Coordinates of C-alpha atoms and ligand atoms in Angstrom, one line a residue:
M1 CA 61.1 -177.0 -74.5
R2 CA 61.0 -176.3 -70.8
S3 CA 62.0 -179.0 -68.4
L4 CA 60.2 -179.1 -65.1
R5 CA 62.1 -180.4 -62.1
S6 CA 61.2 -180.7 -58.5
Y7 CA 62.5 -178.4 -55.9
V8 CA 63.1 -180.7 -52.9
G9 CA 65.8 -180.9 -50.3
G10 CA 66.7 -177.3 -51.1
Q11 CA 67.6 -178.0 -54.8
W12 CA 66.1 -178.6 -58.3
V13 CA 66.2 -182.2 -59.2
A14 CA 64.5 -184.6 -61.6
S15 CA 62.4 -186.8 -59.3
S16 CA 59.4 -188.2 -61.2
N17 CA 59.4 -192.0 -61.7
R18 CA 58.0 -191.5 -65.2
A19 CA 58.8 -188.9 -67.9
T20 CA 55.7 -186.8 -68.8
T21 CA 55.1 -184.4 -71.7
L22 CA 52.9 -181.3 -71.2
F23 CA 50.8 -180.1 -74.1
N24 CA 49.0 -177.0 -75.2
P25 CA 45.4 -178.2 -75.3
S26 CA 44.4 -175.8 -78.0
T27 CA 47.0 -176.9 -80.5
E28 CA 48.1 -180.3 -79.0
E29 CA 51.7 -179.1 -79.3
A30 CA 54.2 -180.3 -76.7
I31 CA 55.3 -177.4 -74.6
A32 CA 57.2 -178.8 -71.7
E33 CA 58.5 -182.0 -70.2
I34 CA 58.9 -183.5 -66.8
P35 CA 62.0 -185.7 -67.0
A36 CA 62.2 -189.0 -65.1
G37 CA 64.6 -189.1 -62.2
E38 CA 65.0 -190.7 -58.8
V39 CA 65.1 -189.2 -55.3
D40 CA 65.2 -190.6 -51.8
W41 CA 61.8 -189.3 -50.6
K42 CA 62.5 -190.4 -47.1
K43 CA 65.5 -188.0 -47.1
M44 CA 63.5 -185.2 -48.8
L45 CA 60.8 -185.4 -46.2
R46 CA 63.3 -185.4 -43.4
Y47 CA 64.9 -182.3 -44.8
S48 CA 61.6 -180.4 -44.9
R49 CA 60.6 -181.7 -41.4
E50 CA 63.9 -180.6 -39.9
K51 CA 64.8 -177.4 -41.7
G52 CA 61.3 -176.1 -42.6
T53 CA 59.7 -177.0 -39.3
A54 CA 62.4 -175.4 -37.2
S55 CA 62.5 -172.1 -39.2
L56 CA 58.8 -171.6 -39.5
Q57 CA 58.0 -172.5 -35.9
A58 CA 60.6 -169.9 -34.8
L59 CA 58.5 -167.2 -36.4
T60 CA 55.5 -165.6 -34.9
F61 CA 52.1 -165.5 -36.7
T62 CA 52.9 -161.9 -37.7
Q63 CA 56.2 -162.9 -39.3
R64 CA 54.7 -165.9 -41.1
G65 CA 51.9 -163.6 -42.4
E66 CA 54.6 -161.3 -43.8
L67 CA 56.0 -164.2 -45.7
L68 CA 52.6 -164.9 -47.2
Q69 CA 52.2 -161.2 -48.1
A70 CA 55.6 -161.3 -49.9
M71 CA 54.5 -164.4 -51.8
A72 CA 51.2 -162.7 -52.8
K73 CA 53.1 -159.6 -54.0
T74 CA 55.6 -161.7 -56.0
L75 CA 52.8 -163.7 -57.8
H76 CA 50.9 -160.5 -58.4
E77 CA 53.9 -158.9 -60.0
G78 CA 54.4 -162.0 -62.2
R79 CA 50.8 -162.4 -63.1
E80 CA 51.1 -161.5 -66.8
E81 CA 53.7 -164.2 -67.3
L82 CA 51.6 -166.7 -65.3
I83 CA 48.5 -165.8 -67.3
S84 CA 50.3 -166.6 -70.6
L85 CA 51.5 -169.9 -69.2
A86 CA 48.0 -170.8 -68.1
T87 CA 46.7 -170.1 -71.6
A88 CA 49.5 -172.2 -73.1
N89 CA 49.3 -175.1 -70.7
G90 CA 45.7 -175.1 -69.5
G91 CA 43.9 -173.5 -72.5
N92 CA 42.7 -170.8 -70.2
T93 CA 41.1 -167.6 -71.5
R94 CA 42.6 -164.5 -69.9
G95 CA 39.6 -164.3 -67.5
D96 CA 39.9 -168.0 -66.5
A97 CA 43.7 -167.6 -65.9
K98 CA 43.1 -164.5 -63.7
F99 CA 40.5 -166.3 -61.7
D100 CA 43.1 -168.9 -60.8
I101 CA 46.2 -166.6 -60.4
D102 CA 44.5 -163.6 -58.8
G103 CA 42.7 -166.1 -56.6
A104 CA 46.1 -167.4 -55.5
S105 CA 47.5 -164.0 -54.5
F106 CA 44.2 -163.0 -52.9
T107 CA 44.1 -166.1 -50.7
L108 CA 47.7 -165.6 -49.7
A109 CA 47.0 -162.0 -48.8
A110 CA 43.9 -162.9 -46.9
Y111 CA 46.0 -165.4 -44.7
A112 CA 48.7 -162.7 -44.3
D113 CA 46.0 -160.5 -42.8
I114 CA 45.0 -163.3 -40.4
G115 CA 48.6 -163.6 -39.4
A116 CA 48.8 -159.9 -38.6
K117 CA 45.7 -160.2 -36.5
L118 CA 47.0 -163.2 -34.6
G119 CA 50.0 -161.1 -33.7
D120 CA 53.4 -161.7 -32.2
T121 CA 52.8 -165.1 -30.7
H122 CA 53.4 -168.7 -31.5
I123 CA 50.5 -170.2 -29.8
M124 CA 46.7 -170.1 -30.5
V125 CA 44.3 -170.4 -27.7
D126 CA 41.2 -172.4 -28.4
G127 CA 38.1 -171.4 -26.4
E128 CA 37.9 -169.9 -22.9
P129 CA 39.9 -171.0 -19.8
E130 CA 37.9 -173.5 -17.7
Q131 CA 37.9 -173.8 -13.9
I132 CA 38.3 -177.5 -13.3
G133 CA 39.2 -177.6 -9.5
R134 CA 37.6 -176.4 -6.3
T135 CA 39.1 -173.0 -6.9
A136 CA 40.0 -171.0 -10.0
R137 CA 43.7 -171.9 -9.3
F138 CA 43.3 -175.3 -10.9
S139 CA 42.3 -174.4 -14.5
A140 CA 42.4 -175.6 -18.0
Q141 CA 43.0 -174.1 -21.4
H142 CA 42.9 -175.7 -24.9
V143 CA 45.7 -174.5 -27.2
R144 CA 46.7 -175.2 -30.8
L145 CA 50.3 -175.6 -31.9
P146 CA 51.7 -176.6 -35.3
R147 CA 52.2 -180.3 -36.0
A148 CA 55.9 -181.2 -36.1
G149 CA 55.9 -182.6 -39.6
V150 CA 55.5 -181.9 -43.3
A151 CA 52.2 -180.9 -45.0
V152 CA 52.1 -182.8 -48.3
H153 CA 49.7 -181.2 -50.8
I154 CA 48.5 -183.0 -53.9
N155 CA 46.5 -180.9 -56.3
A156 CA 44.1 -181.3 -59.2
F157 CA 44.9 -180.1 -62.8
N158 CA 42.3 -177.4 -62.9
F159 CA 43.7 -174.7 -60.5
P160 CA 47.5 -175.0 -60.6
A161 CA 48.0 -171.5 -59.0
W162 CA 45.1 -171.3 -56.5
G163 CA 45.5 -175.0 -55.6
L164 CA 49.1 -174.4 -54.5
A165 CA 48.4 -171.1 -52.8
E166 CA 45.2 -171.9 -50.9
K167 CA 46.6 -175.0 -49.3
A168 CA 50.1 -173.4 -48.6
A169 CA 48.6 -170.3 -47.1
A170 CA 46.9 -172.1 -44.2
A171 CA 49.8 -174.5 -43.6
L172 CA 52.6 -172.0 -43.6
L173 CA 50.7 -169.6 -41.4
A174 CA 50.0 -172.5 -39.0
G175 CA 53.8 -173.2 -39.0
M176 CA 54.1 -176.3 -41.1
P177 CA 56.5 -176.7 -44.1
V178 CA 54.8 -177.7 -47.4
M179 CA 55.6 -180.1 -50.2
S180 CA 53.3 -179.3 -53.0
K181 CA 52.6 -181.5 -55.9
P182 CA 50.6 -180.0 -58.8
A183 CA 48.9 -182.3 -61.3
S184 CA 51.6 -183.2 -64.0
A185 CA 49.5 -182.2 -67.0
T186 CA 49.2 -178.5 -66.1
A187 CA 52.2 -178.1 -63.8
L188 CA 53.8 -175.2 -65.8
V189 CA 52.1 -172.4 -63.8
A190 CA 52.9 -173.9 -60.4
H191 CA 56.5 -174.5 -61.5
R192 CA 57.0 -170.9 -62.5
M193 CA 55.3 -169.7 -59.3
M194 CA 57.9 -171.7 -57.3
E195 CA 60.7 -170.2 -59.4
M196 CA 59.4 -166.7 -58.7
I197 CA 59.1 -167.3 -55.0
L198 CA 62.7 -168.7 -54.9
E199 CA 64.0 -165.8 -57.0
Q200 CA 62.7 -163.4 -54.4
N201 CA 64.2 -165.5 -51.6
I202 CA 61.1 -165.1 -49.6
L203 CA 60.8 -168.3 -47.5
P204 CA 63.2 -170.0 -45.1
K205 CA 64.9 -173.2 -46.2
G206 CA 62.7 -176.2 -46.4
A207 CA 59.5 -174.2 -45.9
L208 CA 58.2 -174.9 -49.5
S209 CA 59.1 -177.7 -51.9
L210 CA 57.6 -178.5 -55.2
I211 CA 57.1 -182.0 -56.6
S212 CA 57.0 -182.2 -60.5
G213 CA 55.6 -185.4 -61.8
S214 CA 54.7 -188.5 -60.0
S215 CA 55.6 -188.6 -56.3
G216 CA 56.8 -192.3 -56.3
D217 CA 56.7 -193.9 -52.8
L218 CA 56.7 -190.5 -51.0
L219 CA 53.4 -191.2 -49.2
S220 CA 54.6 -194.5 -47.7
H221 CA 57.2 -192.5 -45.8
L222 CA 54.8 -190.2 -44.1
Q223 CA 54.8 -190.2 -40.3
G224 CA 52.3 -189.4 -37.6
Q225 CA 53.1 -185.7 -37.4
D226 CA 52.8 -185.2 -41.2
V227 CA 49.6 -184.4 -42.9
L228 CA 48.3 -185.1 -46.4
S229 CA 45.8 -182.8 -48.2
F230 CA 44.5 -184.0 -51.5
T231 CA 42.4 -182.4 -54.2
G232 CA 41.3 -184.6 -57.1
S233 CA 39.1 -187.5 -58.1
S234 CA 37.5 -189.8 -55.6
D235 CA 39.2 -192.7 -57.3
T236 CA 42.6 -191.3 -56.5
A237 CA 41.5 -190.4 -53.0
K238 CA 40.6 -194.0 -52.4
I239 CA 44.1 -195.1 -53.3
L240 CA 45.7 -192.4 -51.2
R241 CA 43.6 -193.1 -48.1
A242 CA 44.7 -196.7 -48.3
T243 CA 48.4 -196.1 -48.6
E244 CA 50.2 -198.2 -46.0
G245 CA 52.1 -195.4 -44.3
V246 CA 49.0 -193.2 -44.1
V247 CA 46.9 -196.0 -42.6
E248 CA 49.6 -197.4 -40.2
R249 CA 50.7 -194.1 -38.8
S250 CA 47.2 -192.4 -38.7
V251 CA 48.4 -189.6 -40.9
H252 CA 45.8 -186.8 -40.9
I253 CA 44.3 -186.6 -44.4
N254 CA 42.0 -184.0 -46.0
V255 CA 40.2 -184.9 -49.2
E256 CA 38.5 -182.5 -51.6
A257 CA 37.0 -184.7 -54.3
D258 CA 34.0 -184.8 -56.8
S259 CA 30.9 -182.8 -56.3
L260 CA 27.5 -182.7 -58.1
N261 CA 26.8 -179.1 -57.0
A262 CA 23.2 -178.0 -57.4
A263 CA 21.2 -174.8 -58.0
V264 CA 17.6 -174.6 -56.9
L265 CA 15.3 -171.9 -58.4
A266 CA 12.4 -171.3 -56.0
P267 CA 8.8 -171.0 -57.4
D268 CA 8.5 -167.3 -56.3
V269 CA 11.2 -166.2 -58.7
E270 CA 9.6 -164.5 -61.8
L271 CA 11.3 -164.5 -65.2
G272 CA 12.8 -161.1 -65.7
S273 CA 13.2 -160.4 -62.0
E274 CA 16.6 -159.4 -60.6
T275 CA 16.8 -162.7 -58.7
F276 CA 16.2 -164.6 -62.0
A277 CA 19.0 -162.6 -63.6
L278 CA 21.3 -163.5 -60.8
F279 CA 20.4 -167.2 -61.2
L280 CA 20.9 -167.0 -64.9
N281 CA 24.3 -165.3 -64.7
D282 CA 25.4 -167.9 -62.1
V283 CA 24.4 -171.0 -63.9
V284 CA 25.8 -169.9 -67.3
R285 CA 29.0 -168.6 -65.7
D286 CA 29.5 -171.9 -63.9
M287 CA 28.9 -174.0 -67.0
T288 CA 31.5 -172.0 -69.0
Q289 CA 34.1 -170.5 -66.7
K290 CA 37.3 -172.6 -66.9
T291 CA 35.4 -174.7 -69.5
G292 CA 33.3 -176.1 -66.6
Q293 CA 36.5 -177.6 -65.0
K294 CA 35.7 -176.2 -61.6
C295 CA 35.0 -178.3 -58.6
T296 CA 32.3 -175.8 -57.5
A297 CA 30.6 -175.7 -60.9
I298 CA 26.8 -176.2 -60.9
R299 CA 26.0 -179.6 -62.5
R300 CA 22.3 -180.0 -61.5
I301 CA 19.9 -177.1 -62.0
F302 CA 16.5 -177.8 -60.2
V303 CA 13.7 -175.7 -61.6
P304 CA 9.9 -175.8 -61.0
E305 CA 8.2 -177.9 -63.7
D306 CA 6.4 -174.9 -65.2
K307 CA 9.6 -172.9 -65.7
V308 CA 11.8 -175.6 -67.3
D309 CA 11.3 -174.5 -70.9
D310 CA 11.8 -170.8 -70.0
V311 CA 15.0 -171.5 -68.2
V312 CA 16.3 -173.7 -71.0
A313 CA 15.4 -171.0 -73.5
A314 CA 17.1 -168.2 -71.5
M315 CA 20.3 -170.3 -70.9
S316 CA 20.4 -171.3 -74.6
E317 CA 20.2 -167.7 -75.7
R318 CA 23.3 -166.9 -73.6
L319 CA 25.2 -170.0 -74.6
A320 CA 24.6 -169.3 -78.3
D321 CA 26.8 -166.1 -77.9
L322 CA 29.7 -168.0 -76.5
V323 CA 32.8 -168.2 -78.7
V324 CA 34.7 -171.5 -78.1
G325 CA 38.3 -171.8 -79.3
D326 CA 41.9 -171.1 -78.8
P327 CA 42.2 -168.1 -76.5
A328 CA 45.7 -167.3 -77.8
A329 CA 44.5 -167.2 -81.4
D330 CA 41.4 -165.0 -81.1
S331 CA 40.6 -162.4 -78.4
N332 CA 36.8 -163.1 -78.9
V333 CA 37.2 -166.5 -77.5
R334 CA 35.3 -166.8 -74.2
M335 CA 35.7 -170.5 -73.5
G336 CA 38.9 -172.5 -74.2
P337 CA 39.4 -176.2 -74.6
V338 CA 39.4 -178.8 -71.8
A339 CA 42.9 -179.2 -70.3
T340 CA 44.0 -182.6 -71.6
E341 CA 43.2 -185.4 -74.0
T342 CA 42.2 -187.6 -71.1
Q343 CA 39.8 -184.9 -69.9
F344 CA 38.4 -184.6 -73.4
K345 CA 37.7 -188.4 -73.6
D346 CA 36.3 -188.4 -70.1
V347 CA 34.0 -185.4 -70.7
R348 CA 32.8 -186.9 -74.0
A349 CA 32.0 -190.2 -72.3
G350 CA 30.2 -188.4 -69.5
I351 CA 28.1 -186.5 -71.9
E352 CA 27.1 -189.7 -73.7
R353 CA 26.1 -191.3 -70.4
L354 CA 24.0 -188.2 -69.5
A355 CA 22.5 -188.0 -73.0
A356 CA 21.2 -191.5 -72.8
Q357 CA 19.0 -190.5 -69.9
T358 CA 18.1 -186.9 -70.8
E359 CA 16.7 -184.7 -73.5
E360 CA 18.7 -182.1 -75.4
G361 CA 18.5 -178.6 -74.1
Y362 CA 21.4 -176.9 -75.9
G363 CA 24.6 -178.0 -77.7
G364 CA 23.8 -181.6 -78.5
T365 CA 26.6 -183.7 -77.2
G366 CA 29.3 -181.0 -77.4
E367 CA 30.9 -181.5 -80.8
I368 CA 32.4 -178.2 -82.0
E369 CA 35.2 -176.9 -84.1
G370 CA 37.2 -174.5 -81.9
R371 CA 37.7 -170.9 -83.3
G372 CA 41.4 -170.6 -84.3
S373 CA 41.9 -174.4 -84.3
V374 CA 44.3 -175.5 -87.0
G375 CA 43.8 -178.8 -88.7
G376 CA 41.0 -179.9 -86.3
K377 CA 43.4 -179.9 -83.4
G378 CA 42.5 -179.0 -79.8
Y379 CA 40.4 -180.5 -77.1
F380 CA 37.3 -178.4 -77.7
V381 CA 33.9 -179.2 -76.2
G382 CA 30.9 -177.0 -76.8
P383 CA 28.6 -176.1 -73.9
V384 CA 26.1 -178.9 -73.3
L385 CA 22.8 -178.3 -71.6
R386 CA 20.7 -181.4 -70.9
V387 CA 17.1 -181.6 -69.6
T388 CA 15.2 -184.1 -67.5
R389 CA 11.6 -184.0 -66.4
D390 CA 12.0 -187.0 -64.2
A391 CA 14.9 -186.0 -62.0
A392 CA 14.5 -188.7 -59.4
K393 CA 14.9 -191.5 -61.9
C394 CA 17.8 -189.9 -63.8
E395 CA 20.6 -191.9 -62.3
A396 CA 23.5 -190.3 -64.3
L397 CA 22.5 -186.9 -63.1
H398 CA 23.2 -187.7 -59.5
A399 CA 25.9 -190.2 -59.8
H400 CA 28.5 -188.9 -62.2
E401 CA 30.4 -185.6 -62.3
V402 CA 31.1 -184.6 -65.9
F403 CA 34.1 -182.3 -65.4
G404 CA 33.5 -180.0 -68.4
P405 CA 31.0 -177.4 -69.8
V406 CA 28.0 -179.5 -69.0
S407 CA 24.9 -179.0 -66.9
T408 CA 21.4 -180.4 -66.6
V409 CA 18.1 -178.6 -66.0
A410 CA 15.9 -180.9 -64.0
A411 CA 12.2 -180.4 -63.1
Y412 CA 11.0 -180.5 -59.5
S413 CA 7.5 -179.9 -58.0
G414 CA 8.3 -176.5 -56.5
E415 CA 8.1 -177.8 -52.9
A416 CA 11.2 -177.2 -50.8
S417 CA 11.0 -180.8 -49.6
S418 CA 11.0 -182.2 -53.1
A419 CA 14.0 -180.0 -54.1
A420 CA 15.8 -181.2 -50.9
A421 CA 15.2 -184.8 -51.8
L422 CA 16.8 -184.3 -55.2
V423 CA 19.7 -182.2 -54.0
R424 CA 20.5 -184.9 -51.4
M425 CA 20.7 -187.5 -54.2
G426 CA 24.2 -186.0 -55.0
E427 CA 25.3 -187.6 -51.7
G428 CA 27.4 -184.7 -50.4
G429 CA 28.7 -181.6 -52.2
L430 CA 30.8 -178.5 -52.0
V431 CA 28.1 -175.9 -52.6
T432 CA 24.5 -175.7 -53.5
S433 CA 22.9 -172.3 -54.5
L434 CA 19.3 -171.4 -53.8
Y435 CA 17.5 -168.5 -55.5
S436 CA 14.5 -167.0 -53.9
D437 CA 13.1 -163.8 -52.3
D438 CA 10.9 -165.9 -50.1
R439 CA 12.5 -166.2 -46.6
K440 CA 10.2 -169.1 -45.8
F441 CA 11.5 -171.1 -48.7
F442 CA 15.1 -170.7 -47.5
A443 CA 14.1 -171.4 -43.9
E444 CA 12.5 -174.7 -45.0
L445 CA 15.1 -175.8 -47.4
V446 CA 18.4 -174.9 -45.6
P447 CA 17.9 -177.3 -42.6
L448 CA 17.1 -180.2 -45.0
I449 CA 20.3 -179.9 -47.0
A450 CA 22.9 -178.1 -44.9
A451 CA 24.4 -181.4 -43.6
F452 CA 25.1 -182.4 -47.1
H453 CA 27.3 -179.4 -47.9
G454 CA 30.2 -177.3 -46.8
R455 CA 28.6 -174.2 -48.1
L456 CA 25.2 -173.0 -49.1
Y457 CA 24.8 -169.9 -51.3
L458 CA 21.5 -168.0 -50.7
G459 CA 20.9 -165.9 -53.8
S460 CA 18.3 -163.1 -53.6
E461 CA 17.6 -159.7 -55.0
K462 CA 19.3 -157.9 -52.1
I463 CA 22.7 -159.5 -52.8
A464 CA 22.5 -159.7 -56.6
G465 CA 24.5 -156.6 -57.2
Q466 CA 27.5 -157.7 -55.2
S467 CA 27.7 -161.5 -55.5
P468 CA 30.5 -163.2 -57.4
G469 CA 28.4 -166.4 -57.6
P470 CA 28.7 -169.7 -55.8
G471 CA 31.7 -170.8 -57.9
T472 CA 34.1 -168.4 -56.2
V473 CA 35.8 -169.9 -53.2
M474 CA 36.5 -167.2 -50.6
P475 CA 39.3 -167.6 -48.1
A476 CA 37.0 -166.6 -45.2
L477 CA 34.5 -169.4 -46.0
L478 CA 34.8 -173.1 -45.7
H479 CA 35.7 -175.1 -48.8
G480 CA 34.9 -178.8 -48.8
G481 CA 32.0 -181.0 -48.3
P482 CA 30.9 -184.4 -46.9
G483 CA 30.4 -187.7 -48.7
R484 CA 31.1 -187.7 -52.4
A485 CA 32.9 -184.3 -52.0
G486 CA 35.6 -186.1 -49.9
G487 CA 34.7 -185.1 -46.3
G488 CA 37.3 -182.4 -46.2
E489 CA 37.4 -178.8 -45.0
E490 CA 39.8 -176.1 -46.2
L491 CA 40.0 -172.3 -45.8
G492 CA 37.3 -170.7 -43.6
G493 CA 39.9 -168.3 -42.2
L494 CA 41.2 -169.7 -38.9
R495 CA 39.2 -173.0 -39.4
G496 CA 41.5 -174.0 -42.3
M497 CA 44.6 -173.8 -40.0
A498 CA 43.2 -176.4 -37.5
F499 CA 44.2 -179.3 -39.9
Y500 CA 47.9 -178.2 -39.5
Q501 CA 47.7 -177.9 -35.7
Q502 CA 47.4 -180.2 -32.8
R503 CA 44.8 -179.2 -30.2
T504 CA 46.1 -179.8 -26.7
A505 CA 44.3 -179.4 -23.4
L506 CA 46.6 -177.9 -20.7
Q507 CA 45.5 -178.3 -17.1
G508 CA 47.3 -176.8 -14.1
D509 CA 47.9 -173.7 -12.1
K510 CA 46.2 -170.8 -13.7
A511 CA 49.3 -168.6 -13.3
I512 CA 51.4 -171.1 -15.2
L513 CA 48.8 -171.4 -18.0
T514 CA 48.7 -167.6 -18.2
A515 CA 52.5 -167.5 -18.6
I516 CA 52.3 -169.9 -21.5
T517 CA 49.3 -168.6 -23.3
G518 CA 49.1 -164.9 -22.3
V519 CA 45.4 -165.4 -21.4
K520 CA 44.6 -163.9 -18.0
Ligands
LIG601 P1 43.3 -186.9 -60.2 O1 43.5 -187.7 -61.5 O2 42.7 -187.7 -59.1 O3 44.7 -186.3 -59.9 C1 44.8 -185.4 -58.8 C2 46.2 -185.4 -58.3 O4 46.6 -186.7 -57.7 C3 47.3 -185.1 -59.4 O5 48.3 -184.3 -58.8 C4 47.8 -186.5 -59.6 O6 49.1 -186.5 -60.1 C5 47.8 -187.1 -58.2 N1 47.8 -188.5 -58.2 C6 47.2 -189.4 -58.9 N2 47.5 -190.7 -58.5 C7 48.3 -190.6 -57.5 C8 49.0 -191.5 -56.6 N3 48.8 -192.8 -56.8 N4 49.8 -191.0 -55.7 C9 50.0 -189.7 -55.5 N5 49.4 -188.8 -56.3 C10 48.6 -189.2 -57.2 O7 42.3 -185.7 -60.5 P2 42.4 -184.6 -61.6 O8 42.0 -185.2 -62.9 O9 43.7 -183.8 -61.5 O10 41.2 -183.6 -61.1 C11 39.9 -183.7 -61.5 C12 39.1 -184.1 -60.3 O11 39.4 -183.3 -59.2 C13 37.6 -183.9 -60.5 O12 36.9 -185.0 -60.2 C14 37.2 -182.7 -59.6 O13 35.9 -182.9 -59.0 C15 38.2 -182.8 -58.5 N6 38.4 -181.5 -57.9 C16 37.9 -181.3 -56.7 C17 38.2 -180.1 -56.1 C18 37.7 -179.8 -54.7 O14 38.1 -178.8 -54.1 N7 36.8 -180.5 -54.2 C19 38.9 -179.1 -56.8 C20 39.4 -179.4 -58.0 C21 39.1 -180.6 -58.6 P3 49.5 -186.7 -61.7 O15 48.9 -185.6 -62.4 O16 51.0 -186.6 -61.6 O17 48.9 -188.0 -62.1

């Protein structure tokens, strides 16, 4: 059985304050362990701060971009091995594993390109120079330089590869060393990625560390130049935000948490139209891809009252074709199990809560025997579609994210304002998708809900042929959302780097500013 250690302080050590066993969620067999061990986190942070910061900040953006490119290439070359680990440890189908692993290399490569564009410099200018004196001689320029600390990244269980890469790409390019902690239950993929990157000797010492298992009192040693970026549940986020070291030293923190993402079908969309097909593909894909364990998955599907039954019928027809089971046992399987026993229990409890306030649409409450399952083993949940015709009163719909293959079709009047009121009941999300070919509908709805989201996906006939759907997070676009979604922002190209940089206003002689920034 594999033993997963941490790579911290430039070596592999056991560091978790509790031993953890990792399982195959299709078979419930133990496949790896994270042994217990003790490390001095204060010392490990100091190592990354001193070694990693110095070596990364000596490099230009072009050179840091080259490191990211090399990481992307290494992960791409190792993708078959990573895919099989994702199936073993996460219950991923091949498609789900590729979504995570190719997403990781793609995001690293995208930030490598940004590095190349930023060029052979260490400093980023922010905005235009400003004349602040009587003459242009006395000027000002805002600049952005990397914070002189460590970026601690704590990730959720559902995207072990992409989670590590998307956070590391922006931090390393900005010039901050990273300590990345994958969720323990699915840490096998991230652990192997770290080994692959080390085998190729890509990064300077201290630039990237990996924490396997629980991170003990690490957060209490964070200092004012360090940052913490967290993805996971809002309950954990609450604990992390309140950590003494984080509060006392005003450590910058970014949180990506729960989200009750919505889809809105506009009244102009006819059944059988291309826009309807786009909507149908998106909502079904989002329910089933990664077994619904996707932060961007659509949980609430708002449909005009007179189309509810048609939408439920069309979705049910698609869902009926879905083979659920062990992806390693049968190549016809299109949806694997949920990732852990805890997840299984949480999803079942969430379905019960939703079922108490909704009608059945498809799949009852998700009981299913997984194809290829032996002896009833495996954390399988069938796709569950619920229906409500009184969305405003359906408290569970807007208050609780069921992190599995579960979604609800909810009726609305067909007015943009009534859709907006329901969408806003989610209290802040990552993405909402709107489907229409009526420009007026978009123009009315977007301003009513934009402040509640980091991203809005505007689905229409014209983009149907080239859209990967709202669930795909693109490195060029913001990922994050206000309120329930945690209030964070990641990616978005250059925007995602700002978290790892201090913005400083320089004021002085224009010639001196030019010598520093290169801006004439
Ligand atoms: P979780 O239980 O909150 O765990 C997330 C991470 O936090 C894990 O690495 C976990 O480590 C760590 N952690 C837990 N307690 C900690 C503590 N006291 N100190 C330091 N680290 C701690 O969430 P999850 O079950 O992995 O993920 C599911 C949730 O994540 C869902 O609610 C989903 O909405 C959300 N999510 C959001 C996004 C987004 O981008 N917005 C993306 C993916 C998932 P251990 O595993 O070692 O306990």
